[in-house]
JSON list of C-alpha atoms in Angstrom, two decimals:
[
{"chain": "A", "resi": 1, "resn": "UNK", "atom": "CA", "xyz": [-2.16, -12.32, -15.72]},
{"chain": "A", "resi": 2, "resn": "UNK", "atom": "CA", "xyz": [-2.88, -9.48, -18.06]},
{"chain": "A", "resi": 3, "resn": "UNK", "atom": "CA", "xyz": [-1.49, -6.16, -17.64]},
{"chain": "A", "resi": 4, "resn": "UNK", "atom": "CA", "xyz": [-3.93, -3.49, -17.23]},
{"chain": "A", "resi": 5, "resn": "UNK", "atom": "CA", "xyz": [-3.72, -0.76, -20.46]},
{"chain": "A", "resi": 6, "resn": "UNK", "atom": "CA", "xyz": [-4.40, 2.48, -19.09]},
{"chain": "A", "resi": 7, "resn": "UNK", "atom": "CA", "xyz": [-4.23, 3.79, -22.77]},
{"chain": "A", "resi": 8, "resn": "UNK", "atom": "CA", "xyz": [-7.48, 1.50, -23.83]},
{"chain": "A", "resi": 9, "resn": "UNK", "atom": "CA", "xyz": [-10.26, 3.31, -21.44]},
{"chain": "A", "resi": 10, "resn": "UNK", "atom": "CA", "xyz": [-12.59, 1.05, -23.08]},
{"chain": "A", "resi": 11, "resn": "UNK", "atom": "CA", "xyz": [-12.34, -1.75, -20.85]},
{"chain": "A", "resi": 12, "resn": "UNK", "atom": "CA", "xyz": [-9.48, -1.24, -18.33]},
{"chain": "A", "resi": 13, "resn": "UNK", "atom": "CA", "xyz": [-10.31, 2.09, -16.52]},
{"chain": "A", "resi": 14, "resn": "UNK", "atom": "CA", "xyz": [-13.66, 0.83, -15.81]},
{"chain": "A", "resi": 15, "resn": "UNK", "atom": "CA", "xyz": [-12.02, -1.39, -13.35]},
{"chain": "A", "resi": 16, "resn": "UNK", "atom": "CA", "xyz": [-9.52, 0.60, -11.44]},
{"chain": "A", "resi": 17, "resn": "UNK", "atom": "CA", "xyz": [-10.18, 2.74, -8.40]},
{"chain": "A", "resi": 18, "resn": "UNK", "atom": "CA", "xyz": [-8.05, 5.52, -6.92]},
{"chain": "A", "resi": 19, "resn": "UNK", "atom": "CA", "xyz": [-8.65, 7.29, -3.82]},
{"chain": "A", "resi": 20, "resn": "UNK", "atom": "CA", "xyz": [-7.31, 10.27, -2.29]},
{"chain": "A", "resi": 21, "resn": "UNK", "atom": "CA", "xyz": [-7.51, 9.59, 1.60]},
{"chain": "A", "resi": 22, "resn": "UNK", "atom": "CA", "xyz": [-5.58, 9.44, 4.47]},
{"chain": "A", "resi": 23, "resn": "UNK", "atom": "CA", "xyz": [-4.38, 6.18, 3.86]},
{"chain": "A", "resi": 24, "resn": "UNK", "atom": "CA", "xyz": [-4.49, 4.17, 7.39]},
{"chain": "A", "resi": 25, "resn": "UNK", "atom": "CA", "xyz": [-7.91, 5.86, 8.27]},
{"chain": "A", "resi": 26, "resn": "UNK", "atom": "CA", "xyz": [-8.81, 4.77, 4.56]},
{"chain": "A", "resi": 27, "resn": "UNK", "atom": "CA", "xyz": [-7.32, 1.08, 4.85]},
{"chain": "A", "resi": 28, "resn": "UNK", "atom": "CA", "xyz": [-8.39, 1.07, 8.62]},
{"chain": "A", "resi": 29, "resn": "UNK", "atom": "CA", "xyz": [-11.75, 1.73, 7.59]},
{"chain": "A", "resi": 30, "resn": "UNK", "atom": "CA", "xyz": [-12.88, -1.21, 6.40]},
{"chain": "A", "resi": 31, "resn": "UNK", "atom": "CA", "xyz": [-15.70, -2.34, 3.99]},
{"chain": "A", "resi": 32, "resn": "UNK", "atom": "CA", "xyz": [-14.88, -3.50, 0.36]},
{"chain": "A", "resi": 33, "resn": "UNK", "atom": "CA", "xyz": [-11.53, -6.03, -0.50]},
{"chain": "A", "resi": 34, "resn": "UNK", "atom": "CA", "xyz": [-9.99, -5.46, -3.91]},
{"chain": "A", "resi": 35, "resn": "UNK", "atom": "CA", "xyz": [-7.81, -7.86, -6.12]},
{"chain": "A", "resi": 36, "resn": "UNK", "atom": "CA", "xyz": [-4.64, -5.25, -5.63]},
{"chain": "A", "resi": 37, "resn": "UNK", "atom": "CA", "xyz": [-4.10, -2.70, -2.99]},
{"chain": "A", "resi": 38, "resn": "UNK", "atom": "CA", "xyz": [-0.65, -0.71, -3.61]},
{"chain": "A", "resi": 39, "resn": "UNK", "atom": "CA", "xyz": [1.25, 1.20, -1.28]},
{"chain": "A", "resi": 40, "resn": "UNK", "atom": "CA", "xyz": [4.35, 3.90, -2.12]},
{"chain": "A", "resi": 41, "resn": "UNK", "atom": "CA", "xyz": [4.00, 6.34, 0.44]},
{"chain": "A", "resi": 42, "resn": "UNK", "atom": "CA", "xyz": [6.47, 9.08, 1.40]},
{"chain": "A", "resi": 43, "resn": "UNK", "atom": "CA", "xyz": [9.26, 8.46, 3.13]},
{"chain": "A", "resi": 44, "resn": "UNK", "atom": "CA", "xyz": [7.54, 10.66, 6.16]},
{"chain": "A", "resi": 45, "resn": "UNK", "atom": "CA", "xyz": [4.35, 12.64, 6.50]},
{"chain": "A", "resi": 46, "resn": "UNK", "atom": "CA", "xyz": [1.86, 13.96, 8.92]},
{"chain": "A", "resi": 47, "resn": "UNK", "atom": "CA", "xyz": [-1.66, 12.27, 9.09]},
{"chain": "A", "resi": 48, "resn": "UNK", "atom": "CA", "xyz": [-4.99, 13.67, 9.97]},
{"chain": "A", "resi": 49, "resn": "UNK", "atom": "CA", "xyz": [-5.05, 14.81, 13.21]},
{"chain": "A", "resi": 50, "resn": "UNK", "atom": "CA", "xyz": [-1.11, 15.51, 13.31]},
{"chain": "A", "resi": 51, "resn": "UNK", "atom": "CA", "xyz": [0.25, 12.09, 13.94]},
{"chain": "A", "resi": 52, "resn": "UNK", "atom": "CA", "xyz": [3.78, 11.99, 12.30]},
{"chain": "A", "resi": 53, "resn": "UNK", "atom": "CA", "xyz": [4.47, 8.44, 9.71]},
{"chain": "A", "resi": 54, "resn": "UNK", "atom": "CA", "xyz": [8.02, 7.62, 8.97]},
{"chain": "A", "resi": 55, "resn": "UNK", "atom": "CA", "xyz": [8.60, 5.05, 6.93]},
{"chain": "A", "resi": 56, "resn": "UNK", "atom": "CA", "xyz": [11.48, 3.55, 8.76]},
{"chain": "A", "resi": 57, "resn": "UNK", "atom": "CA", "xyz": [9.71, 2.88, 11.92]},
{"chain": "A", "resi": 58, "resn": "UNK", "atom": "CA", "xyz": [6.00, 2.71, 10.79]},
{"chain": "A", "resi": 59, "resn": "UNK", "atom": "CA", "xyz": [6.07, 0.90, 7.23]},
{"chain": "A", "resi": 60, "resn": "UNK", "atom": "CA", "xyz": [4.92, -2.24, 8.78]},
{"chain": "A", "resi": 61, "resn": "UNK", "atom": "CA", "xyz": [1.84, -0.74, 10.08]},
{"chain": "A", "resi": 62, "resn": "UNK", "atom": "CA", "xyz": [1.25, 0.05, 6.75]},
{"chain": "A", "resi": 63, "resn": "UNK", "atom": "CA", "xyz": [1.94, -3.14, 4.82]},
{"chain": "A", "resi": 64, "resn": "UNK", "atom": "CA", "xyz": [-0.72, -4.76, 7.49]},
{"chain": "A", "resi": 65, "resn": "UNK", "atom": "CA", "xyz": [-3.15, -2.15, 6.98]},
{"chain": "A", "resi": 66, "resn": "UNK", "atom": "CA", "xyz": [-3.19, -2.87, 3.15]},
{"chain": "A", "resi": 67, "resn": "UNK", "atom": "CA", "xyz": [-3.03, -6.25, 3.24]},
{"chain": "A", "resi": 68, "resn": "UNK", "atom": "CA", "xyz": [-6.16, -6.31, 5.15]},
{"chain": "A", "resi": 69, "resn": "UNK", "atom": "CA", "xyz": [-8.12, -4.72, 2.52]},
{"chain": "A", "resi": 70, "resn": "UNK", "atom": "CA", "xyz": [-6.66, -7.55, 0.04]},
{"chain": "A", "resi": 71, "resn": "UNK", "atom": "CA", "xyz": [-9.04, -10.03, -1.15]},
{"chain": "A", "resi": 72, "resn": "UNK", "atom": "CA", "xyz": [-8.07, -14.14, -0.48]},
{"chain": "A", "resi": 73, "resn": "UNK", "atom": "CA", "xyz": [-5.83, -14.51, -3.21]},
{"chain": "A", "resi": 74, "resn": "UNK", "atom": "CA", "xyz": [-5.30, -11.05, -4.15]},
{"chain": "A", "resi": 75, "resn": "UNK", "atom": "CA", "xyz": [-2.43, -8.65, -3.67]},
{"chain": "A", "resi": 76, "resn": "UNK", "atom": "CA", "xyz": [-0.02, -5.94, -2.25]},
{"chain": "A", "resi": 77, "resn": "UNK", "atom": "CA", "xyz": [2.31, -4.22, -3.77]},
{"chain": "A", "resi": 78, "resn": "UNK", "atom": "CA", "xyz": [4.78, -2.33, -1.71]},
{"chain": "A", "resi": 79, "resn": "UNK", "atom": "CA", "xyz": [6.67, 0.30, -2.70]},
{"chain": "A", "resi": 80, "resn": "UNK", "atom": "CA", "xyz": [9.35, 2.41, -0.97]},
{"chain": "A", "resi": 81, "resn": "UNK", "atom": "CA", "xyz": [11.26, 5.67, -1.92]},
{"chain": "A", "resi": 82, "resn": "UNK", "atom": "CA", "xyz": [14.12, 6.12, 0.79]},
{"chain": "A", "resi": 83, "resn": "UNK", "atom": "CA", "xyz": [17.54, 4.56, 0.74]},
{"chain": "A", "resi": 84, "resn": "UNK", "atom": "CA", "xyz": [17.65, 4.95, 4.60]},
{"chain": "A", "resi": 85, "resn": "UNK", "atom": "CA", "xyz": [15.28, 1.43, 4.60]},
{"chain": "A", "resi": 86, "resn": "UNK", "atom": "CA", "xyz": [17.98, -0.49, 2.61]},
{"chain": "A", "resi": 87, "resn": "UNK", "atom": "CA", "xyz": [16.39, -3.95, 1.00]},
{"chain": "A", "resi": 88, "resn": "UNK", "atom": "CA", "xyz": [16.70, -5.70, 3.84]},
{"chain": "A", "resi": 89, "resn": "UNK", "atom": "CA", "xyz": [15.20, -3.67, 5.93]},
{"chain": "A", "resi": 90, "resn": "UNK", "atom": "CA", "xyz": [12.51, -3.18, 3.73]},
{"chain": "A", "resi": 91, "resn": "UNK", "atom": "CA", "xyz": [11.88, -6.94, 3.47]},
{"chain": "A", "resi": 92, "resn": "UNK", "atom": "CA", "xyz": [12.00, -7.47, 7.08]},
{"chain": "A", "resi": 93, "resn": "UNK", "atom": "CA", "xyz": [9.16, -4.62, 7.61]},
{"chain": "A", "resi": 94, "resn": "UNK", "atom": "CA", "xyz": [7.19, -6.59, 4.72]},
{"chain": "A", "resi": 95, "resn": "UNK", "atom": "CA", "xyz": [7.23, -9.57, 6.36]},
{"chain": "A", "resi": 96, "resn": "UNK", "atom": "CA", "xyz": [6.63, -8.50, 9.39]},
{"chain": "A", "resi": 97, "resn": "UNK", "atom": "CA", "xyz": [3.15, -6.73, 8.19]},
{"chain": "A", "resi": 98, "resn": "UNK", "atom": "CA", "xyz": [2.14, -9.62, 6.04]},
{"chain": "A", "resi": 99, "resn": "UNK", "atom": "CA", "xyz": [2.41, -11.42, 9.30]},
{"chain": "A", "resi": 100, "resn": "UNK", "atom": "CA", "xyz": [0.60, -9.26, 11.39]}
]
């Protein structure tokens, strides 16, 4: 496919989204599927209601939640910023979301 242009407003801005949300209460939520849902989060945080995330133990929770709001044929991109989740690590928490 055609990579977006985020210099050319004219035609390609008009067709992205962003949102600034807690992400699994956001992807959780329901309602509309999109043609790409992309995920970096940081390697930890705390959430709404002071629930801690770590990537190392939660990132498949994550990688489910997006996928979810994916449309049939559409798709996740997954990205992760610690080198305590190692490739395959990462790969196995992938999997393991896209298979939830």
């Amino acid at each position: 496919g055609k990579a977006v242009d985020l210099k050319r407003p004219e035609g390609n801005l008009g067709r992205l989204e962003g949102v600034k949300a807690d992400c699994f209460e956001w992807l959780r939520g329901g309602g509309e599927k999109f043609d790409l849902v992309c995920v970096d989060p940081p390697s930890s945080s705390v959430g709404s209601g002071g629930k801690r995330w770590s990537s190392l133990k939660d990132y498949s929770g994550l990688v489910e939640a997006a996928a979810a709001r994916a449309k049939r044929g559409g798709r996740v991109i997954t990205c992760c910023n610690t080198k305590k989740m190692g490739g395959e690590r990462f790969r196995d928490a992938c999997v393991r979301g896209f298979e939830g």
